[in-house]
Structure formats: structure tokens, C-alpha cells
């Protein structure tokens, strides 16, 4: 069983839709990270959280430590949001990754 | 904004050859990482490095691999005798603090192709 599970694997949305990507993990963690991987391969860190909720622009990330679950929400999605979104969990100095969710937002 | 830079962007090497992938982390960062992503698969942690020594390493990081910070700016990953299965994208990352306290910044990756 993977230590970090994401759903869905693939997601297609129409521009403007509200999007949710889910992440569950089975190990103890110090923090959970949401990353965005662009079609060219580059990776950008979107959020790091260990409790509660964080918001940045149209992106919101939440985590429930007791349930070992996190969600990434995108409000008013746009074609430029099309990318692979990766959930990862870290101890102090290592990281375990989910398989990613490929998001396609159509105009 | 400061960036993590990786060179080369694409490296093609014959099987059995040694390869060195280079990274220049952000200048005031203290923690350094290497990851790899085999085509079509998830990103995998290889190693973390702090204070001139390895902090953590994964099962993938066997005796074929080594890391070094030869001077104040570069952070390198060496693969001693490459195998076909080493073909992957290799990402370097750095952070100011440990991963539980601060997110990391990633380079754009080096695509390693073993022939």
C-alpha cells in the first residue's frame, strides 16, 4: 500500500469550476506539502502545512491530522491551472510523494 | 526571486559511465535534497544533506550514489556506474530550515538518459 494516496488520478474541469484534490497518508508526518508540476517538468511548492488551513489566491489547502487527510481546492479554475498536483509528506528531512493528480482545465 | 539552478538540463551517458549532476542551491539555504522521477512515475526522495553530511537517505540511494558540496555554492550528485534504470529526471531542492518548518525550492531538473 502506498504511504501517500491521491485522488482522483486525472481530473478534467471546465473553466470556472471549483476543484478538489484529495490526499490521504498512512505514516506519521511533520508536515504535508502540495506541489505543482508543470508540463515541462518543473516543480513549484504551493503549500506546506501541519494543521488547519492555508489560502493563497485561488488556492486553499486544508489538513485534518486526526484523519490523516488533506485537500487542495482551486476556486474559479482557469486553463493555466492545468498541471500535475502532487501531495507529499515529510518527516524532518525526507519526503514521500503521492502519484499526483493530472488536472486539465478546458476553456 | 532567487532560484535553484541545475546543470546540465539534459545529460546523455553510456551505461557504465560515471555521471555528475550539478546544482546551485539558493545562497542562504542550509538544507539540500536530491529527488528523482522516472518517466511516468512519482517523484522519489533520494537524499538530504545538511552541515556537510547526509541527513537522510532512501533505499534507492545505494553505494552507486554519492553527494558532495565541494565548495560554498555547488551541490552535486554522482552516479558511479550508470545503469539503464538510472534514466530519470533528477531534481535538486534546497530550504533554509528542515522540511517540517519551511518548504523547499526546486530546480528545473536534469533529464538523465542512459544508453
PDB file of C-alpha atoms in Angstrom:
ATOM      1  CA  UNK A   1       0.000   0.000   0.000  1.00  0.00           C
ATOM      2  CA  UNK A   2       1.310   3.457  -0.886  1.00  0.00           C
ATOM      3  CA  UNK A   3       2.068   5.716   2.047  1.00  0.00           C
ATOM      4  CA  UNK A   4       0.538   8.683   0.227  1.00  0.00           C
ATOM      5  CA  UNK A   5      -2.611   8.202  -1.837  1.00  0.00           C
ATOM      6  CA  UNK A   6      -4.143  10.866  -4.032  1.00  0.00           C
ATOM      7  CA  UNK A   7      -7.480  11.025  -5.756  1.00  0.00           C
ATOM      8  CA  UNK A   8      -8.512  11.430  -8.414  1.00  0.00           C
ATOM      9  CA  UNK A   9      -5.632  10.392 -10.685  1.00  0.00           C
ATOM     10  CA  UNK A  10      -6.966  12.519 -13.508  1.00  0.00           C
ATOM     11  CA  UNK A  11      -9.405  15.387 -13.431  1.00  0.00           C
ATOM     12  CA  UNK A  12     -10.899  17.398 -16.267  1.00  0.00           C
ATOM     13  CA  UNK A  13     -12.837  20.556 -15.478  1.00  0.00           C
ATOM     14  CA  UNK A  14     -14.405  23.449 -17.311  1.00  0.00           C
ATOM     15  CA  UNK A  15     -13.004  26.904 -16.724  1.00  0.00           C
ATOM     16  CA  UNK A  16     -14.582  28.459 -13.657  1.00  0.00           C
ATOM     17  CA  UNK A  17     -15.329  25.210 -11.850  1.00  0.00           C
ATOM     18  CA  UNK A  18     -14.415  24.581  -8.219  1.00  0.00           C
ATOM     19  CA  UNK A  19     -11.863  21.771  -7.972  1.00  0.00           C
ATOM     20  CA  UNK A  20     -10.940  19.484  -5.095  1.00  0.00           C
ATOM     21  CA  UNK A  21      -7.984  17.093  -4.974  1.00  0.00           C
ATOM     22  CA  UNK A  22      -7.678  14.734  -2.042  1.00  0.00           C
ATOM     23  CA  UNK A  23      -4.697  13.211  -0.270  1.00  0.00           C
ATOM     24  CA  UNK A  24      -4.566  10.535   2.411  1.00  0.00           C
ATOM     25  CA  UNK A  25      -1.445   9.327   4.159  1.00  0.00           C
ATOM     26  CA  UNK A  26      -0.686   6.438   6.440  1.00  0.00           C
ATOM     27  CA  UNK A  27       2.548   7.493   8.168  1.00  0.00           C
ATOM     28  CA  UNK A  28       3.415   9.960  10.901  1.00  0.00           C
ATOM     29  CA  UNK A  29       4.408  13.297   9.453  1.00  0.00           C
ATOM     30  CA  UNK A  30       5.888  16.617  10.427  1.00  0.00           C
ATOM     31  CA  UNK A  31       4.306  18.469   7.523  1.00  0.00           C
ATOM     32  CA  UNK A  32       2.290  17.966   4.361  1.00  0.00           C
ATOM     33  CA  UNK A  33       3.212  19.651   1.106  1.00  0.00           C
ATOM     34  CA  UNK A  34       1.236  20.440  -2.015  1.00  0.00           C
ATOM     35  CA  UNK A  35       3.354  20.811  -5.126  1.00  0.00           C
ATOM     36  CA  UNK A  36       2.576  21.761  -8.703  1.00  0.00           C
ATOM     37  CA  UNK A  37       4.445  20.138 -11.582  1.00  0.00           C
ATOM     38  CA  UNK A  38       4.247  21.969 -14.888  1.00  0.00           C
ATOM     39  CA  UNK A  39       4.078  20.199 -18.256  1.00  0.00           C
ATOM     40  CA  UNK A  40       7.776  20.972 -18.764  1.00  0.00           C
ATOM     41  CA  UNK A  41       8.594  19.073 -15.553  1.00  0.00           C
ATOM     42  CA  UNK A  42       9.462  21.895 -13.153  1.00  0.00           C
ATOM     43  CA  UNK A  43       8.118  21.632  -9.592  1.00  0.00           C
ATOM     44  CA  UNK A  44       6.809  24.506  -7.504  1.00  0.00           C
ATOM     45  CA  UNK A  45       5.925  24.303  -3.836  1.00  0.00           C
ATOM     46  CA  UNK A  46       2.375  25.623  -3.288  1.00  0.00           C
ATOM     47  CA  UNK A  47       1.741  24.945   0.394  1.00  0.00           C
ATOM     48  CA  UNK A  48       3.359  23.461   3.427  1.00  0.00           C
ATOM     49  CA  UNK A  49       1.016  22.817   6.327  1.00  0.00           C
ATOM     50  CA  UNK A  50       0.960  20.912   9.566  1.00  0.00           C
ATOM     51  CA  UNK A  51      -2.504  21.939  10.768  1.00  0.00           C
ATOM     52  CA  UNK A  52      -5.613  23.829   9.764  1.00  0.00           C
ATOM     53  CA  UNK A  53      -5.952  25.701   6.527  1.00  0.00           C
ATOM     54  CA  UNK A  54      -3.900  27.945   4.256  1.00  0.00           C
ATOM     55  CA  UNK A  55      -5.015  30.163   1.388  1.00  0.00           C
ATOM     56  CA  UNK A  56      -3.053  31.705  -1.431  1.00  0.00           C
ATOM     57  CA  UNK A  57      -5.025  33.472  -4.113  1.00  0.00           C
ATOM     58  CA  UNK A  58      -7.497  30.984  -5.576  1.00  0.00           C
ATOM     59  CA  UNK A  59      -5.840  28.027  -3.878  1.00  0.00           C
ATOM     60  CA  UNK A  60      -6.843  26.662  -0.490  1.00  0.00           C
ATOM     61  CA  UNK A  61      -5.224  23.737   1.334  1.00  0.00           C
ATOM     62  CA  UNK A  62      -6.628  22.027   4.398  1.00  0.00           C
ATOM     63  CA  UNK A  63      -5.366  19.243   6.591  1.00  0.00           C
ATOM     64  CA  UNK A  64      -7.025  17.021   9.200  1.00  0.00           C
ATOM     65  CA  UNK A  65      -4.256  15.468  11.264  1.00  0.00           C
ATOM     66  CA  UNK A  66      -6.540  13.054  13.122  1.00  0.00           C
ATOM     67  CA  UNK A  67      -7.948  11.662   9.878  1.00  0.00           C
ATOM     68  CA  UNK A  68      -4.585  11.865   8.044  1.00  0.00           C
ATOM     69  CA  UNK A  69      -6.240  13.645   5.159  1.00  0.00           C
ATOM     70  CA  UNK A  70      -5.638  16.824   3.204  1.00  0.00           C
ATOM     71  CA  UNK A  71      -7.454  18.578   0.381  1.00  0.00           C
ATOM     72  CA  UNK A  72      -6.373  21.105  -2.187  1.00  0.00           C
ATOM     73  CA  UNK A  73      -9.100  23.323  -3.571  1.00  0.00           C
ATOM     74  CA  UNK A  74      -8.941  25.601  -6.581  1.00  0.00           C
ATOM     75  CA  UNK A  75     -11.685  28.187  -6.907  1.00  0.00           C
ATOM     76  CA  UNK A  76     -12.659  29.675 -10.282  1.00  0.00           C
ATOM     77  CA  UNK A  77     -10.323  27.324 -12.160  1.00  0.00           C
ATOM     78  CA  UNK A  78      -8.514  28.576 -15.237  1.00  0.00           C
ATOM     79  CA  UNK A  79      -6.743  26.780 -18.106  1.00  0.00           C
ATOM     80  CA  UNK A  80      -3.404  27.982 -16.707  1.00  0.00           C
ATOM     81  CA  UNK A  81      -4.105  25.830 -13.614  1.00  0.00           C
ATOM     82  CA  UNK A  82      -3.618  22.751 -15.819  1.00  0.00           C
ATOM     83  CA  UNK A  83      -0.738  20.814 -14.273  1.00  0.00           C
ATOM     84  CA  UNK A  84       0.005  17.799 -12.109  1.00  0.00           C
ATOM     85  CA  UNK A  85      -0.672  18.444  -8.418  1.00  0.00           C
ATOM     86  CA  UNK A  86       1.385  16.372  -6.035  1.00  0.00           C
ATOM     87  CA  UNK A  87       0.804  15.708  -2.356  1.00  0.00           C
ATOM     88  CA  UNK A  88       3.905  14.864  -0.327  1.00  0.00           C
ATOM     89  CA  UNK A  89       4.575  14.291   3.357  1.00  0.00           C
ATOM     90  CA  UNK A  90       7.771  14.976   5.227  1.00  0.00           C
ATOM     91  CA  UNK A  91       9.487  13.949   8.388  1.00  0.00           C
ATOM     92  CA  UNK A  92      12.311  16.252   9.388  1.00  0.00           C
ATOM     93  CA  UNK A  93      14.455  15.731   6.327  1.00  0.00           C
ATOM     94  CA  UNK A  94      12.864  13.237   3.989  1.00  0.00           C
ATOM     95  CA  UNK A  95       9.808  13.321   1.777  1.00  0.00           C
ATOM     96  CA  UNK A  96       7.320  10.776   0.404  1.00  0.00           C
ATOM     97  CA  UNK A  97       5.256  11.609  -2.615  1.00  0.00           C
ATOM     98  CA  UNK A  98       1.858  10.735  -3.962  1.00  0.00           C
ATOM     99  CA  UNK A  99       1.470   9.761  -7.582  1.00  0.00           C
ATOM    100  CA  UNK A 100      -0.034  13.128  -8.488  1.00  0.00           C
ATOM    101  CA  UNK A 101      -3.341  14.313  -9.909  1.00  0.00           C
ATOM    102  CA  UNK A 102      -3.298  15.452 -13.517  1.00  0.00           C
ATOM    103  CA  UNK A 103      -5.648  18.422 -13.826  1.00  0.00           C
ATOM    104  CA  UNK A 104      -6.843  19.712 -17.169  1.00  0.00           C
ATOM    105  CA  UNK A 105      -8.975  22.837 -17.215  1.00  0.00           C
ATOM    106  CA  UNK A 106     -10.745  23.453 -20.512  1.00  0.00           C
ATOM    107  CA  UNK A 107     -11.737  26.927 -21.673  1.00  0.00           C
TER     108      UNK A 107
ATOM    109  CA  UNK B   1      13.494  35.848  -6.809  1.00  0.00           C
ATOM    110  CA  UNK B   2      16.450  33.541  -6.052  1.00  0.00           C
ATOM    111  CA  UNK B   3      16.377  30.184  -7.818  1.00  0.00           C
ATOM    112  CA  UNK B   4      17.872  26.743  -7.571  1.00  0.00           C
ATOM    113  CA  UNK B   5      19.779  26.103 -10.792  1.00  0.00           C
ATOM    114  CA  UNK B   6      20.672  22.703 -12.214  1.00  0.00           C
ATOM    115  CA  UNK B   7      23.097  21.800 -14.969  1.00  0.00           C
ATOM    116  CA  UNK B   8      23.005  20.289 -17.455  1.00  0.00           C
ATOM    117  CA  UNK B   9      19.327  20.293 -18.382  1.00  0.00           C
ATOM    118  CA  UNK B  10      19.823  17.051 -20.324  1.00  0.00           C
ATOM    119  CA  UNK B  11      22.649  14.520 -19.954  1.00  0.00           C
ATOM    120  CA  UNK B  12      23.128  11.528 -22.203  1.00  0.00           C
ATOM    121  CA  UNK B  13      25.585   8.906 -20.965  1.00  0.00           C
ATOM    122  CA  UNK B  14      26.649   5.399 -21.914  1.00  0.00           C
ATOM    123  CA  UNK B  15      25.759   2.649 -19.470  1.00  0.00           C
ATOM    124  CA  UNK B  16      28.592   2.004 -17.031  1.00  0.00           C
ATOM    125  CA  UNK B  17      29.910   5.555 -17.179  1.00  0.00           C
ATOM    126  CA  UNK B  18      30.064   7.900 -14.238  1.00  0.00           C
ATOM    127  CA  UNK B  19      27.859  10.963 -14.274  1.00  0.00           C
ATOM    128  CA  UNK B  20      27.815  14.084 -12.106  1.00  0.00           C
ATOM    129  CA  UNK B  21      24.709  16.216 -11.855  1.00  0.00           C
ATOM    130  CA  UNK B  22      25.236  19.714 -10.588  1.00  0.00           C
ATOM    131  CA  UNK B  23      23.072  22.044  -8.567  1.00  0.00           C
ATOM    132  CA  UNK B  24      23.498  25.547  -7.203  1.00  0.00           C
ATOM    133  CA  UNK B  25      21.100  25.940  -4.266  1.00  0.00           C
ATOM    134  CA  UNK B  26      19.756  29.290  -3.074  1.00  0.00           C
ATOM    135  CA  UNK B  27      22.640  31.052  -1.354  1.00  0.00           C
ATOM    136  CA  UNK B  28      21.345  31.333   2.229  1.00  0.00           C
ATOM    137  CA  UNK B  29      19.798  27.858   2.295  1.00  0.00           C
ATOM    138  CA  UNK B  30      21.266  25.216   4.561  1.00  0.00           C
ATOM    139  CA  UNK B  31      19.421  22.010   3.624  1.00  0.00           C
ATOM    140  CA  UNK B  32      19.824  20.312   0.261  1.00  0.00           C
ATOM    141  CA  UNK B  33      17.979  17.455  -1.411  1.00  0.00           C
ATOM    142  CA  UNK B  34      18.026  15.235  -4.457  1.00  0.00           C
ATOM    143  CA  UNK B  35      14.962  13.548  -5.899  1.00  0.00           C
ATOM    144  CA  UNK B  36      14.370  11.501  -8.998  1.00  0.00           C
ATOM    145  CA  UNK B  37      11.340  10.902 -11.188  1.00  0.00           C
ATOM    146  CA  UNK B  38      11.353   8.014 -13.622  1.00  0.00           C
ATOM    147  CA  UNK B  39       9.238   8.830 -16.671  1.00  0.00           C
ATOM    148  CA  UNK B  40       5.553   8.337 -15.891  1.00  0.00           C
ATOM    149  CA  UNK B  41       6.165   7.577 -12.219  1.00  0.00           C
ATOM    150  CA  UNK B  42       6.014   9.526  -8.984  1.00  0.00           C
ATOM    151  CA  UNK B  43       8.788  11.631  -7.554  1.00  0.00           C
ATOM    152  CA  UNK B  44      11.070   9.714  -5.175  1.00  0.00           C
ATOM    153  CA  UNK B  45      13.279  11.038  -2.402  1.00  0.00           C
ATOM    154  CA  UNK B  46      16.957  10.150  -2.727  1.00  0.00           C
ATOM    155  CA  UNK B  47      18.903  12.045  -0.085  1.00  0.00           C
ATOM    156  CA  UNK B  48      19.019  15.097   2.154  1.00  0.00           C
ATOM    157  CA  UNK B  49      22.205  16.888   3.163  1.00  0.00           C
ATOM    158  CA  UNK B  50      22.980  19.318   5.954  1.00  0.00           C
ATOM    159  CA  UNK B  51      26.151  20.599   7.558  1.00  0.00           C
ATOM    160  CA  UNK B  52      28.306  18.712   5.073  1.00  0.00           C
ATOM    161  CA  UNK B  53      26.823  15.329   5.756  1.00  0.00           C
ATOM    162  CA  UNK B  54      23.906  13.171   4.718  1.00  0.00           C
ATOM    163  CA  UNK B  55      20.860  13.634   6.992  1.00  0.00           C
ATOM    164  CA  UNK B  56      18.584  11.039   5.470  1.00  0.00           C
ATOM    165  CA  UNK B  57      18.742   8.705   2.510  1.00  0.00           C
ATOM    166  CA  UNK B  58      16.293   6.349   0.875  1.00  0.00           C
ATOM    167  CA  UNK B  59      16.733   2.725  -0.134  1.00  0.00           C
ATOM    168  CA  UNK B  60      17.328   3.914  -3.688  1.00  0.00           C
ATOM    169  CA  UNK B  61      20.450   5.793  -2.597  1.00  0.00           C
ATOM    170  CA  UNK B  62      22.826   2.837  -2.612  1.00  0.00           C
ATOM    171  CA  UNK B  63      26.614   2.704  -2.950  1.00  0.00           C
ATOM    172  CA  UNK B  64      26.364   3.786  -6.592  1.00  0.00           C
ATOM    173  CA  UNK B  65      25.294   7.237  -5.465  1.00  0.00           C
ATOM    174  CA  UNK B  66      27.171   9.936  -3.613  1.00  0.00           C
ATOM    175  CA  UNK B  67      26.622  13.604  -2.867  1.00  0.00           C
ATOM    176  CA  UNK B  68      29.069  16.361  -2.227  1.00  0.00           C
ATOM    177  CA  UNK B  69      29.193  20.042  -1.557  1.00  0.00           C
ATOM    178  CA  UNK B  70      32.667  20.693  -2.959  1.00  0.00           C
ATOM    179  CA  UNK B  71      32.591  24.456  -2.386  1.00  0.00           C
ATOM    180  CA  UNK B  72      30.277  27.045  -0.908  1.00  0.00           C
ATOM    181  CA  UNK B  73      27.857  27.038  -3.805  1.00  0.00           C
ATOM    182  CA  UNK B  74      27.620  23.704  -5.644  1.00  0.00           C
ATOM    183  CA  UNK B  75      25.821  20.562  -4.552  1.00  0.00           C
ATOM    184  CA  UNK B  76      26.477  17.512  -6.723  1.00  0.00           C
ATOM    185  CA  UNK B  77      25.009  14.060  -7.202  1.00  0.00           C
ATOM    186  CA  UNK B  78      27.368  11.433  -8.592  1.00  0.00           C
ATOM    187  CA  UNK B  79      26.291   8.113 -10.014  1.00  0.00           C
ATOM    188  CA  UNK B  80      29.338   5.885 -10.219  1.00  0.00           C
ATOM    189  CA  UNK B  81      28.481   3.281 -12.818  1.00  0.00           C
ATOM    190  CA  UNK B  82      25.227   4.136 -14.503  1.00  0.00           C
ATOM    191  CA  UNK B  83      22.579   1.562 -15.337  1.00  0.00           C
ATOM    192  CA  UNK B  84      19.700   1.778 -17.779  1.00  0.00           C
ATOM    193  CA  UNK B  85      17.273   2.100 -14.882  1.00  0.00           C
ATOM    194  CA  UNK B  86      19.018   5.297 -13.729  1.00  0.00           C
ATOM    195  CA  UNK B  87      17.351   7.086 -16.635  1.00  0.00           C
ATOM    196  CA  UNK B  88      15.090   9.660 -14.989  1.00  0.00           C
ATOM    197  CA  UNK B  89      14.607  13.326 -14.234  1.00  0.00           C
ATOM    198  CA  UNK B  90      16.707  14.348 -11.242  1.00  0.00           C
ATOM    199  CA  UNK B  91      15.588  17.311  -9.172  1.00  0.00           C
ATOM    200  CA  UNK B  92      17.665  19.264  -6.702  1.00  0.00           C
ATOM    201  CA  UNK B  93      15.982  21.309  -3.973  1.00  0.00           C
ATOM    202  CA  UNK B  94      17.034  23.484  -1.084  1.00  0.00           C
ATOM    203  CA  UNK B  95      15.470  25.024   2.004  1.00  0.00           C
ATOM    204  CA  UNK B  96      16.513  27.369   4.767  1.00  0.00           C
ATOM    205  CA  UNK B  97      15.212  25.115   7.502  1.00  0.00           C
ATOM    206  CA  UNK B  98      14.199  21.474   7.889  1.00  0.00           C
ATOM    207  CA  UNK B  99      11.180  20.328   5.893  1.00  0.00           C
ATOM    208  CA  UNK B 100       8.886  20.392   8.888  1.00  0.00           C
ATOM    209  CA  UNK B 101       9.455  24.147   9.239  1.00  0.00           C
ATOM    210  CA  UNK B 102       9.816  25.501   5.760  1.00  0.00           C
ATOM    211  CA  UNK B 103       9.003  24.494   2.187  1.00  0.00           C
ATOM    212  CA  UNK B 104      11.762  23.817  -0.290  1.00  0.00           C
ATOM    213  CA  UNK B 105      12.610  25.355  -3.632  1.00  0.00           C
ATOM    214  CA  UNK B 106      13.144  23.046  -6.580  1.00  0.00           C
ATOM    215  CA  UNK B 107      15.406  23.338  -9.584  1.00  0.00           C
ATOM    216  CA  UNK B 108      14.082  22.659 -13.077  1.00  0.00           C
ATOM    217  CA  UNK B 109      15.672  19.225 -13.143  1.00  0.00           C
ATOM    218  CA  UNK B 110      18.267  17.351 -15.175  1.00  0.00           C
ATOM    219  CA  UNK B 111      16.975  14.718 -17.558  1.00  0.00           C
ATOM    220  CA  UNK B 112      19.428  11.811 -17.475  1.00  0.00           C
ATOM    221  CA  UNK B 113      19.298   9.361 -20.369  1.00  0.00           C
ATOM    222  CA  UNK B 114      21.398   6.203 -20.130  1.00  0.00           C
ATOM    223  CA  UNK B 115      22.089   4.417 -23.429  1.00  0.00           C
TER     224      UNK B 115
END
